[in-house]
Amino acid sequence: MSKTQEILRAPHEQIEKIQLEGIKRTAINCYENIPFYKQSFDEAGFDPHSIESFDDVARAPFVEKQDLRDAYPYGMLAVPLKEVKEIHMSSGTTGVATVGAYTKHDIDIWGECFARGILFADGSDEDVVQVAYGYGLFTGGLGAHYGGHWMDATVIPISAGNTERQIRVMRDMGTTILCCTPSYAMHIADTAIEMGLDPARDLHLRAGIHGAEPFSDNFRAELERKLGYKVLDVYGLTETMGPGVANECWEQKGLHIAEDHFYPEIINPETGEVLPDGEWGELVLTTLDREASPVVRYRTRDITRIIPGQCPCGCSHRRIDRIHGRTDDMLIIRGVNVFPSQIEDVMKTFDQVSSWYQIEVDTDHRSLDIVTLKAEVNPGFELDSVAAVERLQKEISATLKTALSVGVRVKLVEPKSIPRSEGKAKRVIDLRKEK
Ligand code: ADP
Ligand code: ZN
């Protein structure tokens, strides 16, 4: 059994010991080498040398995305620049980019963490791993690439885009594991079907490792049906490493955090208080052995919970639930909090509409929020029949109202009228910000 397989099954007490030591080491390192932490810990009266228990950790101040932005470009480096072997930046989905730096050791750990997802997919050195995440500053491409190498698998570094070639390569090379965003996987699936292929028969896919954005259970089921494989979720973020911070196992009952490299906490985003396992809140992460860009209590803004109890797969590392979305994406529609993924889940119960949607938020003349869900109909559903269109729009709207208690206008649109994405899909258009 490899060292990784061993640690994945180690008793949780052993992992907790690694965590406490790792947190203390990281906090002292940050305090001594990064001026931001020196100031922030001193202001909070927090002495990193005093960490003896997880309760002590909960007294440490948080670090936020804005702090990392303010430190651009090298303000959060904990090692001399010459030890940094690679630099990535967040894709800037929600503003100015943040920097993630890696030493040689950090890159090794990254590969090992992503490879856990491949191991969970029952992968081995016999697999052909097609990396259709974008390569470049975005962490998706190289994270999956290092994971494939760590497994000694055959890696196809095709990157995102050129979808028809992507599919031909997948077929000809016998790709068994596809790594890309879930929205790009859906685009690949639809394109393959349009090319006249039966993906479940003509391709050799066994598993898809899809992450970097939220996707609903229904979206997952549709992908699995179209591509004839199993979809495993992978979570990560540039600020702590990239994809591989947590990987879903074959059970599909949550994502195992790489707990020997990251310490997770769930907090109430309003009060900052640590919540018990099982409760939903914001994920906060501390790196345990990151050299170049360590973080202590980084607020990810991602909403999830720690799933209580043991996973039937036998891995002892705790699981986070599939990410609902980030606090910045949460729509507050007339006082009700909703994530786009919850709207998607309801929408996907209607056969007449496809997986492509966009949510537009605007205000009316009384400054009240109006939310419009634009949903593409499936080919075969005729938009010329006004009565049928109105009926379906009303039905979806009423179902959303019952399920989520929000008023959403539904507008059915032509197939393929919503832009396809090769990376993360743009699900929400907030016109209020443009006013
Ligand atoms: P950006 O913040 O610019 O998008 P990253 O590329 O580092 O930068 O993306 C990290 C973010 O992507 C996470 O904080 C999270 O919001 C989202 N994300 C990553 N993996 C998943 C996943 N499996 N499910 C849902 N959201 C995810
Ligand atoms: Zn498991």
PDB file of N, CA, C and O in Angstrom, residues 210-233:
ATOM      1  N   HIS A 210     -14.592  16.290 -12.112  1.00  0.00           N
ATOM      2  CA  HIS A 210     -15.076  17.611 -12.508  1.00  0.00           C
ATOM      3  C   HIS A 210     -15.269  18.515 -11.308  1.00  0.00           C
ATOM      4  O   HIS A 210     -15.920  18.127 -10.331  1.00  0.00           O
ATOM      5  N   GLY A 211     -14.724  19.716 -11.400  1.00  0.00           N
ATOM      6  CA  GLY A 211     -14.892  20.667 -10.302  1.00  0.00           C
ATOM      7  C   GLY A 211     -14.617  22.078 -10.762  1.00  0.00           C
ATOM      8  O   GLY A 211     -14.714  22.380 -11.948  1.00  0.00           O
ATOM      9  N   ALA A 212     -14.274  22.922  -9.826  1.00  0.00           N
ATOM     10  CA  ALA A 212     -13.976  24.349 -10.038  1.00  0.00           C
ATOM     11  C   ALA A 212     -15.221  25.218 -10.080  1.00  0.00           C
ATOM     12  O   ALA A 212     -15.125  26.440 -10.123  1.00  0.00           O
ATOM     13  N   GLU A 213     -16.397  24.601 -10.099  1.00  0.00           N
ATOM     14  CA  GLU A 213     -17.651  25.363 -10.061  1.00  0.00           C
ATOM     15  C   GLU A 213     -18.739  24.440  -9.518  1.00  0.00           C
ATOM     16  O   GLU A 213     -18.624  23.219  -9.616  1.00  0.00           O
ATOM     17  N   PRO A 214     -19.785  25.037  -8.973  1.00  0.00           N
ATOM     18  CA  PRO A 214     -20.861  24.185  -8.440  1.00  0.00           C
ATOM     19  C   PRO A 214     -21.659  23.532  -9.564  1.00  0.00           C
ATOM     20  O   PRO A 214     -21.773  24.105 -10.648  1.00  0.00           O
ATOM     21  N   PHE A 215     -22.171  22.356  -9.319  1.00  0.00           N
ATOM     22  CA  PHE A 215     -23.108  21.728 -10.256  1.00  0.00           C
ATOM     23  C   PHE A 215     -24.058  20.849  -9.453  1.00  0.00           C
ATOM     24  O   PHE A 215     -23.677  20.281  -8.441  1.00  0.00           O
ATOM     25  N   SER A 216     -25.297  20.768  -9.929  1.00  0.00           N
ATOM     26  CA  SER A 216     -26.310  20.091  -9.128  1.00  0.00           C
ATOM     27  C   SER A 216     -26.246  18.570  -9.317  1.00  0.00           C
ATOM     28  O   SER A 216     -25.614  18.078 -10.255  1.00  0.00           O
ATOM     29  N   ASP A 217     -26.942  17.847  -8.453  1.00  0.00           N
ATOM     30  CA  ASP A 217     -27.003  16.380  -8.578  1.00  0.00           C
ATOM     31  C   ASP A 217     -27.675  15.978  -9.879  1.00  0.00           C
ATOM     32  O   ASP A 217     -27.308  14.982 -10.495  1.00  0.00           O
ATOM     33  N   ASN A 218     -28.666  16.760 -10.285  1.00  0.00           N
ATOM     34  CA  ASN A 218     -29.350  16.424 -11.533  1.00  0.00           C
ATOM     35  C   ASN A 218     -28.447  16.649 -12.747  1.00  0.00           C
ATOM     36  O   ASN A 218     -28.487  15.894 -13.715  1.00  0.00           O
ATOM     37  N   PHE A 219     -27.640  17.693 -12.664  1.00  0.00           N
ATOM     38  CA  PHE A 219     -26.678  17.977 -13.737  1.00  0.00           C
ATOM     39  C   PHE A 219     -25.687  16.811 -13.824  1.00  0.00           C
ATOM     40  O   PHE A 219     -25.356  16.320 -14.897  1.00  0.00           O
ATOM     41  N   ARG A 220     -25.270  16.348 -12.682  1.00  0.00           N
ATOM     42  CA  ARG A 220     -24.342  15.215 -12.628  1.00  0.00           C
ATOM     43  C   ARG A 220     -24.986  13.972 -13.264  1.00  0.00           C
ATOM     44  O   ARG A 220     -24.357  13.286 -14.078  1.00  0.00           O
ATOM     45  N   ALA A 221     -26.246  13.721 -12.905  1.00  0.00           N
ATOM     46  CA  ALA A 221     -26.918  12.526 -13.428  1.00  0.00           C
ATOM     47  C   ALA A 221     -27.017  12.595 -14.959  1.00  0.00           C
ATOM     48  O   ALA A 221     -26.822  11.591 -15.647  1.00  0.00           O
ATOM     49  N   GLU A 222     -27.280  13.790 -15.456  1.00  0.00           N
ATOM     50  CA  GLU A 222     -27.388  13.936 -16.916  1.00  0.00           C
ATOM     51  C   GLU A 222     -26.039  13.689 -17.593  1.00  0.00           C
ATOM     52  O   GLU A 222     -25.954  13.000 -18.619  1.00  0.00           O
ATOM     53  N   LEU A 223     -24.981  14.219 -16.981  1.00  0.00           N
ATOM     54  CA  LEU A 223     -23.638  13.984 -17.534  1.00  0.00           C
ATOM     55  C   LEU A 223     -23.328  12.487 -17.569  1.00  0.00           C
ATOM     56  O   LEU A 223     -22.832  11.960 -18.569  1.00  0.00           O
ATOM     57  N   GLU A 224     -23.624  11.820 -16.465  1.00  0.00           N
ATOM     58  CA  GLU A 224     -23.310  10.383 -16.360  1.00  0.00           C
ATOM     59  C   GLU A 224     -24.073   9.588 -17.410  1.00  0.00           C
ATOM     60  O   GLU A 224     -23.550   8.659 -18.007  1.00  0.00           O
ATOM     61  N   ARG A 225     -25.315  10.012 -17.627  1.00  0.00           N
ATOM     62  CA  ARG A 225     -26.138   9.303 -18.614  1.00  0.00           C
ATOM     63  C   ARG A 225     -25.583   9.539 -20.027  1.00  0.00           C
ATOM     64  O   ARG A 225     -25.429   8.607 -20.808  1.00  0.00           O
ATOM     65  N   LYS A 226     -25.232  10.792 -20.301  1.00  0.00           N
ATOM     66  CA  LYS A 226     -24.784  11.099 -21.666  1.00  0.00           C
ATOM     67  C   LYS A 226     -23.413  10.501 -21.985  1.00  0.00           C
ATOM     68  O   LYS A 226     -23.169  10.064 -23.098  1.00  0.00           O
ATOM     69  N   LEU A 227     -22.501  10.531 -21.015  1.00  0.00           N
ATOM     70  CA  LEU A 227     -21.142  10.067 -21.318  1.00  0.00           C
ATOM     71  C   LEU A 227     -20.870   8.643 -20.842  1.00  0.00           C
ATOM     72  O   LEU A 227     -19.806   8.091 -21.118  1.00  0.00           O
ATOM     73  N   GLY A 228     -21.836   8.045 -20.161  1.00  0.00           N
ATOM     74  CA  GLY A 228     -21.674   6.647 -19.739  1.00  0.00           C
ATOM     75  C   GLY A 228     -20.485   6.438 -18.822  1.00  0.00           C
ATOM     76  O   GLY A 228     -19.711   5.492 -18.996  1.00  0.00           O
ATOM     77  N   TYR A 229     -20.292   7.306 -17.845  1.00  0.00           N
ATOM     78  CA  TYR A 229     -19.168   7.186 -16.913  1.00  0.00           C
ATOM     79  C   TYR A 229     -19.643   7.663 -15.550  1.00  0.00           C
ATOM     80  O   TYR A 229     -20.824   7.985 -15.370  1.00  0.00           O
ATOM     81  N   LYS A 230     -18.733   7.697 -14.597  1.00  0.00           N
ATOM     82  CA  LYS A 230     -19.116   8.155 -13.255  1.00  0.00           C
ATOM     83  C   LYS A 230     -18.444   9.502 -12.991  1.00  0.00           C
ATOM     84  O   LYS A 230     -17.251   9.664 -13.281  1.00  0.00           O
ATOM     85  N   VAL A 231     -19.201  10.441 -12.441  1.00  0.00           N
ATOM     86  CA  VAL A 231     -18.670  11.788 -12.211  1.00  0.00           C
ATOM     87  C   VAL A 231     -18.303  11.985 -10.740  1.00  0.00           C
ATOM     88  O   VAL A 231     -19.142  11.826  -9.858  1.00  0.00           O
ATOM     89  N   LEU A 232     -17.045  12.328 -10.505  1.00  0.00           N
ATOM     90  CA  LEU A 232     -16.594  12.623  -9.149  1.00  0.00           C
ATOM     91  C   LEU A 232     -16.232  14.101  -9.054  1.00  0.00           C
ATOM     92  O   LEU A 232     -15.600  14.654  -9.958  1.00  0.00           O
ATOM     93  N   ASP A 233     -16.643  14.708  -7.966  1.00  0.00           N
ATOM     94  CA  ASP A 233     -16.425  16.132  -7.746  1.00  0.00           C
ATOM     95  C   ASP A 233     -15.017  16.344  -7.181  1.00  0.00           C
ATOM     96  O   ASP A 233     -14.499  15.508  -6.446  1.00  0.00           O
TER      97      ASP A 233
END
